[in-house]
Coordinates of C-alpha atoms in Angstrom, one line a residue:
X1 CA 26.5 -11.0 29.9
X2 CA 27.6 -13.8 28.0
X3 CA 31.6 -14.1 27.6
X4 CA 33.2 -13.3 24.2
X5 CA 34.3 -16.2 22.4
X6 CA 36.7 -14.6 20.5
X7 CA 39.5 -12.7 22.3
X8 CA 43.4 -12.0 22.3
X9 CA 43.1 -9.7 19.0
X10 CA 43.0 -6.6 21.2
X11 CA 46.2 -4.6 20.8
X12 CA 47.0 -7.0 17.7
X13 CA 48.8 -5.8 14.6
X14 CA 46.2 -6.1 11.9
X15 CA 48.1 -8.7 10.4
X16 CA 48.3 -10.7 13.0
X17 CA 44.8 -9.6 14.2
X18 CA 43.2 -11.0 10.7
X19 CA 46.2 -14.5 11.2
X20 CA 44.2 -14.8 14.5
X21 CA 41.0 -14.6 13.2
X22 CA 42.0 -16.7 9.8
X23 CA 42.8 -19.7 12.1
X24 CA 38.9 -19.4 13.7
X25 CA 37.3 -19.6 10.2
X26 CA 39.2 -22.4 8.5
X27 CA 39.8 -24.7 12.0
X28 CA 36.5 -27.6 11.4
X29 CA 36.5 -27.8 15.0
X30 CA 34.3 -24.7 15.9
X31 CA 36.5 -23.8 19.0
X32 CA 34.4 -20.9 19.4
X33 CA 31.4 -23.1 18.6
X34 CA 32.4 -25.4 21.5
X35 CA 33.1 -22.9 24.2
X36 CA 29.6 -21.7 23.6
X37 CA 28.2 -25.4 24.4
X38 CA 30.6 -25.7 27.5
X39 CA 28.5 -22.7 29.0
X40 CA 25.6 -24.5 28.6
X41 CA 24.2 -22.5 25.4
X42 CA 22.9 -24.2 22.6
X43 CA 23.3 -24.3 18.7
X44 CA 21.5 -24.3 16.0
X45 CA 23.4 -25.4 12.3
X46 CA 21.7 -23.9 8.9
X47 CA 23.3 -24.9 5.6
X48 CA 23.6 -22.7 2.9
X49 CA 22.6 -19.8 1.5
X50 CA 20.4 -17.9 3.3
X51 CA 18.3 -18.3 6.9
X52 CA 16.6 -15.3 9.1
X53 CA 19.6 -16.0 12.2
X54 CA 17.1 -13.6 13.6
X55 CA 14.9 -16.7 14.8
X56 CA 17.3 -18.6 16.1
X57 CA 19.0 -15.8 18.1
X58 CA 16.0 -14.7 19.6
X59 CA 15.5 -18.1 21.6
X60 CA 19.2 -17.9 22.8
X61 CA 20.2 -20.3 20.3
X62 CA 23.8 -20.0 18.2
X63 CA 23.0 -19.4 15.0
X64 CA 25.9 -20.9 13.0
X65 CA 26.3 -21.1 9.1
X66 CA 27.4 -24.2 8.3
X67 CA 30.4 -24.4 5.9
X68 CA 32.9 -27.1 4.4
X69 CA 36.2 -27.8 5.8
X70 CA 39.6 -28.9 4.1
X71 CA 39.0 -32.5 5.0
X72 CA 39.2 -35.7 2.8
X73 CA 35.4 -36.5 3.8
X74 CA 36.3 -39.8 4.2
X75 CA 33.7 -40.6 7.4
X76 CA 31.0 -38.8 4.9
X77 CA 32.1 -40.9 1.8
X78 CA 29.4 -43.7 2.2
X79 CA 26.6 -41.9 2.9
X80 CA 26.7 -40.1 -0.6
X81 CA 27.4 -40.7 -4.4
X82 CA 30.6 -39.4 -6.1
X83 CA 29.9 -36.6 -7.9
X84 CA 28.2 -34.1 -5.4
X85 CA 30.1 -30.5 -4.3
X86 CA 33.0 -30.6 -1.8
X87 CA 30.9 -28.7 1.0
X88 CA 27.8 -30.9 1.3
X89 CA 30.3 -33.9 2.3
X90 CA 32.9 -31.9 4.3
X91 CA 30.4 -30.5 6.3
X92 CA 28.6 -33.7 7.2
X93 CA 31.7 -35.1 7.8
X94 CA 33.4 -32.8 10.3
X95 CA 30.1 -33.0 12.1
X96 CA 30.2 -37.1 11.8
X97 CA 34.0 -36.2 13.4
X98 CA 32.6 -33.8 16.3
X99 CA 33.8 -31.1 15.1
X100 CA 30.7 -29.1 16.1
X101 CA 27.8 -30.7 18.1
X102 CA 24.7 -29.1 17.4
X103 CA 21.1 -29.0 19.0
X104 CA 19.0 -28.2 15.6
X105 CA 20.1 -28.1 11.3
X106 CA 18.2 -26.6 8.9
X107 CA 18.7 -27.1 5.5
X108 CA 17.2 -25.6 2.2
X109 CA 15.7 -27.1 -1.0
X110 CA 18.4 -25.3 -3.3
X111 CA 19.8 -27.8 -4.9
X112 CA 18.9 -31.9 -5.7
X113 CA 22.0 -32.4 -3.3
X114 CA 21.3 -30.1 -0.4
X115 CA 17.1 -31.0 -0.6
X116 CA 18.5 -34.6 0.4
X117 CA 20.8 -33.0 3.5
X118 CA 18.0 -33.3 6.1
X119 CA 17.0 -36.7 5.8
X120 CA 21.2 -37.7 5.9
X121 CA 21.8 -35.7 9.1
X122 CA 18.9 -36.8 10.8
X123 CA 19.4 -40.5 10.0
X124 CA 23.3 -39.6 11.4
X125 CA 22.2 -37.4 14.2
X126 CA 20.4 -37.8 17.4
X127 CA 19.0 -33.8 17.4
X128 CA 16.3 -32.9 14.6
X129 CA 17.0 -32.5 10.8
X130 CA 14.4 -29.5 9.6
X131 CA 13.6 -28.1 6.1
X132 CA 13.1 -24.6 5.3
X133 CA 11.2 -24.7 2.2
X134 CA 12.0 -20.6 0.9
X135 CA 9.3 -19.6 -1.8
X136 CA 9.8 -21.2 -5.2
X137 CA 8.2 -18.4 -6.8
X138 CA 9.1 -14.9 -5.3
X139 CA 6.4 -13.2 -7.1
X140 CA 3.2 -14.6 -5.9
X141 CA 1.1 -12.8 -4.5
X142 CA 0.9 -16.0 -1.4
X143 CA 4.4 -15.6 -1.1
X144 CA 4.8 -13.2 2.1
X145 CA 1.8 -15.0 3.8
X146 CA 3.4 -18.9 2.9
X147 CA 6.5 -17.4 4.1
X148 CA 5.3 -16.0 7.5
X149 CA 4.0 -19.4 7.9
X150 CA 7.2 -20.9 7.1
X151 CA 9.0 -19.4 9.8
X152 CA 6.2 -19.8 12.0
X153 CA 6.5 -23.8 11.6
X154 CA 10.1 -23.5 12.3
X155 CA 9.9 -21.5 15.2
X156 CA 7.9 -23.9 16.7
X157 CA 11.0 -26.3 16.8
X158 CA 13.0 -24.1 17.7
X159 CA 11.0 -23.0 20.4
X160 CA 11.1 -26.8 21.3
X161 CA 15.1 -26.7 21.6
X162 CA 15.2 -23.6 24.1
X163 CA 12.2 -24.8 26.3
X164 CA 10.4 -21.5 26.2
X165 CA 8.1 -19.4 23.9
X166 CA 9.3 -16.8 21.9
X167 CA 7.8 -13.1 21.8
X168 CA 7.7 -10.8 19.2
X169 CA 9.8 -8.5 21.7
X170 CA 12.3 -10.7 21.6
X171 CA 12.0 -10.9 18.0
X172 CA 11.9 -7.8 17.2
X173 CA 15.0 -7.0 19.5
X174 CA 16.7 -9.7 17.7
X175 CA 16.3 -8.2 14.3
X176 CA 17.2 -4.7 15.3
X177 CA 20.6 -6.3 16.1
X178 CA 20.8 -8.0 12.7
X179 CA 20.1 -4.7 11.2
X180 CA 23.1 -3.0 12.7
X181 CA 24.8 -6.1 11.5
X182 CA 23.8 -5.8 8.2
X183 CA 24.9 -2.4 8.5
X184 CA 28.5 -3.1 9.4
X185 CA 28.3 -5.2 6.8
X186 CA 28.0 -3.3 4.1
X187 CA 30.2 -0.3 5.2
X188 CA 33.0 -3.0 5.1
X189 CA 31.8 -3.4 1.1
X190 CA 31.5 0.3 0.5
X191 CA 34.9 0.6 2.2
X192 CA 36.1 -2.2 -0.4
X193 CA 34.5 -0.6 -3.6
X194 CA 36.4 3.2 -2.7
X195 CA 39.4 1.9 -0.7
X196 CA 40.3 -1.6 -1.9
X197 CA 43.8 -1.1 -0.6
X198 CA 42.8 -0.4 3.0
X199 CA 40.5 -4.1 2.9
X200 CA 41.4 -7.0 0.5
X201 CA 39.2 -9.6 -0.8
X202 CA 40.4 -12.2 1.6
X203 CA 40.5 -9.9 4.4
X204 CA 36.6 -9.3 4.1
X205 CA 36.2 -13.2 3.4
X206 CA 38.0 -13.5 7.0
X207 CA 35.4 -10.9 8.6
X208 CA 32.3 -12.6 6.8
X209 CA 33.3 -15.8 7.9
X210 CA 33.1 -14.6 11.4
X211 CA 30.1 -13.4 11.0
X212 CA 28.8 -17.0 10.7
X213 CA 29.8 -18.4 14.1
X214 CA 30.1 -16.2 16.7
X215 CA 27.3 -14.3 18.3
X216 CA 26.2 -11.8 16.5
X217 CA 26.5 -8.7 19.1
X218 CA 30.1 -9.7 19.6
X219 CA 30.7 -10.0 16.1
X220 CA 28.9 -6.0 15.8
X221 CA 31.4 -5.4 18.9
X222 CA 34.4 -6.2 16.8
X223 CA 33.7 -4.8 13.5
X224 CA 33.0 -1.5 15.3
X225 CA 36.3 -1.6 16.7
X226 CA 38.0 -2.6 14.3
X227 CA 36.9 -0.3 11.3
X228 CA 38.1 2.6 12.1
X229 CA 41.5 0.8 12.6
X230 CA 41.2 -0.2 8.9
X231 CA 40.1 3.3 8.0
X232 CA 43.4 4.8 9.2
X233 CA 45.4 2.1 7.6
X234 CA 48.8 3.3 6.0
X235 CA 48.5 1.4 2.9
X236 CA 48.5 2.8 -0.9
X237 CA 46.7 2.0 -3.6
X238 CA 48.5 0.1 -6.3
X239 CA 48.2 0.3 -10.3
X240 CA 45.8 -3.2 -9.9
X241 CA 42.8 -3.8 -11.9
X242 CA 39.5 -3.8 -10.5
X243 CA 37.5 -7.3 -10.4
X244 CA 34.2 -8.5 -9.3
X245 CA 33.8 -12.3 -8.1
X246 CA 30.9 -13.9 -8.6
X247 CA 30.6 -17.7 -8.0
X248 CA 31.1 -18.4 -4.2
X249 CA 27.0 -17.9 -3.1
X250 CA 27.3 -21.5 -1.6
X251 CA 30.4 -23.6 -1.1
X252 CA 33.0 -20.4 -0.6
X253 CA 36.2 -20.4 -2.1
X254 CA 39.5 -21.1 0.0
X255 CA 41.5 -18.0 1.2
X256 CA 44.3 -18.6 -0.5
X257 CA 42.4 -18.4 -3.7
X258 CA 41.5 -15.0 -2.9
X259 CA 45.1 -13.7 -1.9
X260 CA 45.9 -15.3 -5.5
X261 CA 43.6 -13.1 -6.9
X262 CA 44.3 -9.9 -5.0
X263 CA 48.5 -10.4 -6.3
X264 CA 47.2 -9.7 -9.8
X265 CA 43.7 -7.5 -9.0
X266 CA 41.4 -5.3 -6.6
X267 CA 38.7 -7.6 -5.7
X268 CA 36.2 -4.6 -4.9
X269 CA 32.5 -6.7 -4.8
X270 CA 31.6 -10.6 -4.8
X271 CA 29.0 -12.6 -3.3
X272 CA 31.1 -14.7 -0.9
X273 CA 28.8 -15.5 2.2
X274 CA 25.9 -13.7 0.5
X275 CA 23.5 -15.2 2.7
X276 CA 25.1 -13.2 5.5
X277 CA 23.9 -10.2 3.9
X278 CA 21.2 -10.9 1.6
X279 CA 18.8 -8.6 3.2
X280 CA 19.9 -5.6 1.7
X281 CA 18.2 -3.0 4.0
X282 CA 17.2 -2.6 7.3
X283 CA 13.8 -5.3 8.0
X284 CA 11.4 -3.1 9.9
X285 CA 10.4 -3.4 13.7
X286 CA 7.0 -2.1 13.6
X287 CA 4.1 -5.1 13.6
X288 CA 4.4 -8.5 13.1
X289 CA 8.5 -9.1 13.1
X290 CA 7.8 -12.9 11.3
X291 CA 6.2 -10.9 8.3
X292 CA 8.9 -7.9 8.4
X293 CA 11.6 -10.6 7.7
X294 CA 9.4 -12.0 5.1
X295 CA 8.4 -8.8 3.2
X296 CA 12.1 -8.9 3.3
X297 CA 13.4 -11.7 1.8
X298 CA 11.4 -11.1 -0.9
X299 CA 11.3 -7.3 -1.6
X300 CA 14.9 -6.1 0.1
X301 CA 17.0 -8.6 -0.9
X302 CA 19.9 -9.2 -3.2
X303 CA 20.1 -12.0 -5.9
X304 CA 21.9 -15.6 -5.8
X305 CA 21.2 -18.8 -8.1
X306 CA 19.1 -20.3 -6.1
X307 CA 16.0 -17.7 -5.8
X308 CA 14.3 -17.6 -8.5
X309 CA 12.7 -13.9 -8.8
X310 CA 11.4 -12.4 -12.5
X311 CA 12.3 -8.8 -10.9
X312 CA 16.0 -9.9 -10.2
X313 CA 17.4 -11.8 -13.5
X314 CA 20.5 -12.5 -12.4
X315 CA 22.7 -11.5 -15.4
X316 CA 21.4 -8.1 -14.8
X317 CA 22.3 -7.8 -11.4
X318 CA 25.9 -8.7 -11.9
X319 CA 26.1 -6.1 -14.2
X320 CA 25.0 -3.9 -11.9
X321 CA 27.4 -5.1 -9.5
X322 CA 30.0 -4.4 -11.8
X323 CA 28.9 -1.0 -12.5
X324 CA 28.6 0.1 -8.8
X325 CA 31.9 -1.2 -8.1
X326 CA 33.2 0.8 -11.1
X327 CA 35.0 -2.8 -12.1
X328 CA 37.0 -3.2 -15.4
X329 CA 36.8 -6.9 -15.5
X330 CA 34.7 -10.0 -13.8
X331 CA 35.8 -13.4 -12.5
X332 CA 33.3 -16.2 -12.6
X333 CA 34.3 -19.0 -10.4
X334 CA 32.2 -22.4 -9.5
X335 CA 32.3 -25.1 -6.8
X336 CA 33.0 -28.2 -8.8
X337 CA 29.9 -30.4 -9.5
X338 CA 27.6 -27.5 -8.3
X339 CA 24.7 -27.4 -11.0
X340 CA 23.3 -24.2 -10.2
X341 CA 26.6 -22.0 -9.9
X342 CA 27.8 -24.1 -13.6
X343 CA 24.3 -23.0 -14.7
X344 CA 24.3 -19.8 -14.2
X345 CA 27.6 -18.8 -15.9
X346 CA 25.9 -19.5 -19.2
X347 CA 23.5 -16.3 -18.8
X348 CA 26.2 -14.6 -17.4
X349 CA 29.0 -15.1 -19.9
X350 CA 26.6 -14.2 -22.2
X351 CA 25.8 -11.2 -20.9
X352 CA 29.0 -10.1 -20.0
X353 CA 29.7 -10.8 -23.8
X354 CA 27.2 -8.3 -24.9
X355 CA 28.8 -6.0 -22.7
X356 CA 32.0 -6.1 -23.9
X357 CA 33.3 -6.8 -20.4
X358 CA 35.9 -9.1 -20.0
X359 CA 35.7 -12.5 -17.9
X360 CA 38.3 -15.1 -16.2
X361 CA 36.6 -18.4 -15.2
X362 CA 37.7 -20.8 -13.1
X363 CA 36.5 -23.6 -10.8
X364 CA 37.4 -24.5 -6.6
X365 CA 36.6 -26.7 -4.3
X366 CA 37.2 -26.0 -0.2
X367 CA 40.0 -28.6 0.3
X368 CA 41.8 -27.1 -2.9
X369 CA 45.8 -26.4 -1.7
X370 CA 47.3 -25.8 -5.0
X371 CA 46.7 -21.8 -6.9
X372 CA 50.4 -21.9 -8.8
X373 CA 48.2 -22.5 -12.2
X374 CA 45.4 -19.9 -11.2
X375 CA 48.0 -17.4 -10.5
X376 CA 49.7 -17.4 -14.2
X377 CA 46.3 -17.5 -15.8
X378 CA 45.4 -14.7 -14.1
X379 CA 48.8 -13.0 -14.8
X380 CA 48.0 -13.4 -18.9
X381 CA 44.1 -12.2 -18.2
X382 CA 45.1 -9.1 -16.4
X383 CA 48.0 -8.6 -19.2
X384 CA 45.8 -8.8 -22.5
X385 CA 43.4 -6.7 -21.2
X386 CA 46.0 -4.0 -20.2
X387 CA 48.1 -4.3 -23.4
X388 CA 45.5 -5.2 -26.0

């Protein structure tokens, strides 16, 4: 059995125990990451938004989601232009620092910025650069078999990296663990949409953002333990008003930012680390375990910017987010300089108009320090909607 990587939160205070865990997610060293190398495992790096982990994990590999960092991205600066998103430069750049050392990274075509990734890392990087190219139309009837393929081509390399062939046992094996994940997953949102009070916005942030580093059975492991601990949690709920963030599909929004928000409101639903959980039921284990994660991604899945699927218009989904959450209000945020999230809030603001819902925007980037501003404007939001 494989040591845990993540340890001393046994016992813990939950405060402390989420202060412990806080330090993991925001350190751009990987610590975790880097104990799993000094056993002799080794890692695999996929950008954003989503990738079936499920491949990766059944070859032994690490599966870890590569995120920003709260660095000046000054070893990253000449390798792009000036006005690209804070994460597609701080993550190259704490990997340019050694921060984390990887075997394998996979990027996606979802932006102009991040369909350019590959070819920077692997002109940086002595390990392989890859592309997964995700269906550009959802709703063809090719697109299960093109994306069985897909994942077929990238086994292959990743079969390369562990030195062995993978079976569909191990496959198979791989995803029933993911779909206990996903499970845990979304009991800590269901658990945020009745209880908000027992689980805050940045607390879940903390949780998801373990989710993309450490292996996935410890990270089930913990959860387990840990939500019934929440569950029995002697907090009370507060006169706040409920919120829904939408925005943080990518490039995630700092912690802080999300403490500034829960002072003033109940964040009760967002799509922060989305990818984590995009699958939105359990992928089946019966036949071929390649096309089960396809079928999938395109028929059980949830909704982002960057798939673009007729069924799923994205202003519609958001106001069925806020519906299920019972929300009063929504808060649109957007990395700066990322095209698809600034698109986006045009349909959405539009729609939320029509809905007589009311909306706070905003913008972030990862190595943002400063929320005195966001805090007041959130203040006078949350005021003229409860006094007007």
């Amino acid at each position: 059995m494989t040591p845990r990587l993540f340890t001393g939160w046994e016992g813990l205070p939950l405060e402390r125990l989420f202060g412990r865990a806080r330090d993991l997610v925001e350190n751009p060293h990987y610590p975790t990451v880097a104990a799993w190398r000094a056993q002799g495992g080794k890692v695999l790096g996929h950008f954003q938004v989503y990738f079936p982990e499920e491949l990766a994990h059944a070859a032994g590999l690490l599966p870890v989601k590569i995120r920003g960092a709260a660095t000046e991205g000054m070893e990253a600066e000449s390798r792009f232009g000036s006005y690209l998103c804070s994460i597609i430069k701080t993550s190259l750049d704490v990997a340019l620092s050694k921060g984390i050392e990887l075997d394998l990274f996979v990027t996606h075509p979802i932006c102009d910025a991040a369909r350019n990734l590959g070819a920077i890392w692997g002109r940086n990087f002595p390990y392989k650069s890859q592309i997964l190219y995700l269906p550009q139309n959802a709703n063809s009837r090719h697109a299960p078999d093109y994306l069985t393929h897909e994942y077929r081509r990238l086994l292959a390399d990743i079969e390369a990296i562990a030195g062995r062939k993978i079976t569909d046992e191990a496959l198979s094996a791989a995803i029933a663990l993911y779909n206990e994940s996903r499970a845990l997953l979304r009991r800590l949102y269901v658990m945020r949409r009745a209880t908000p009070w027992l689980l805050s916005g940045d607390e879940c942030l903390i949780l998801t953002g373990l989710a993309g580093f450490l292996p996935r059975a410890e990270w089930n492991a913990f959860v387990t333990t840990l939500i019934p601990r929440l569950e029995s949690r002697p907090a009370k709920a507060q006169d706040k008003m409920r919120v829904v963030l939408e925005g943080g599909f990518c490039e995630v929004p700092p912690i802080d930012l999300l403490q500034t928000i829960s002072r003033s409101c109940y964040v009760v639903d967002d799509d922060l680390n989305i990818g984590l959980r995009y699958l939105v039921d359990d992928v089946a284990l019966a036949g071929d375990p390649l096309r089960n994660l396809a079928d999938a991604y395109l028929e059980h899945s949830s909704y982002s910017p960057v798939q673009h699927d007729l069924r799923k218009p994205k202003e519609k989904m958001l106001l069925e987010r806020i519906e299920n959450a019972r929300a009063e209000a929504a808060i649109l945020v957007a990395a700066k300089m990322c095209e698809p999230g600034l698109d986006e809030q045009v349909a959405y603001t539009k729609a939320l108009d029509e809905a007589k819902i009311p909306y706070f925007i905003s913008e972030f980037e990862e190595n943002q320090n400063s929320f005195d501003d966001l805090a007041i404007q959130l203040e006078t939001f949350v005021e003229n909607i409860l006094f007007d």
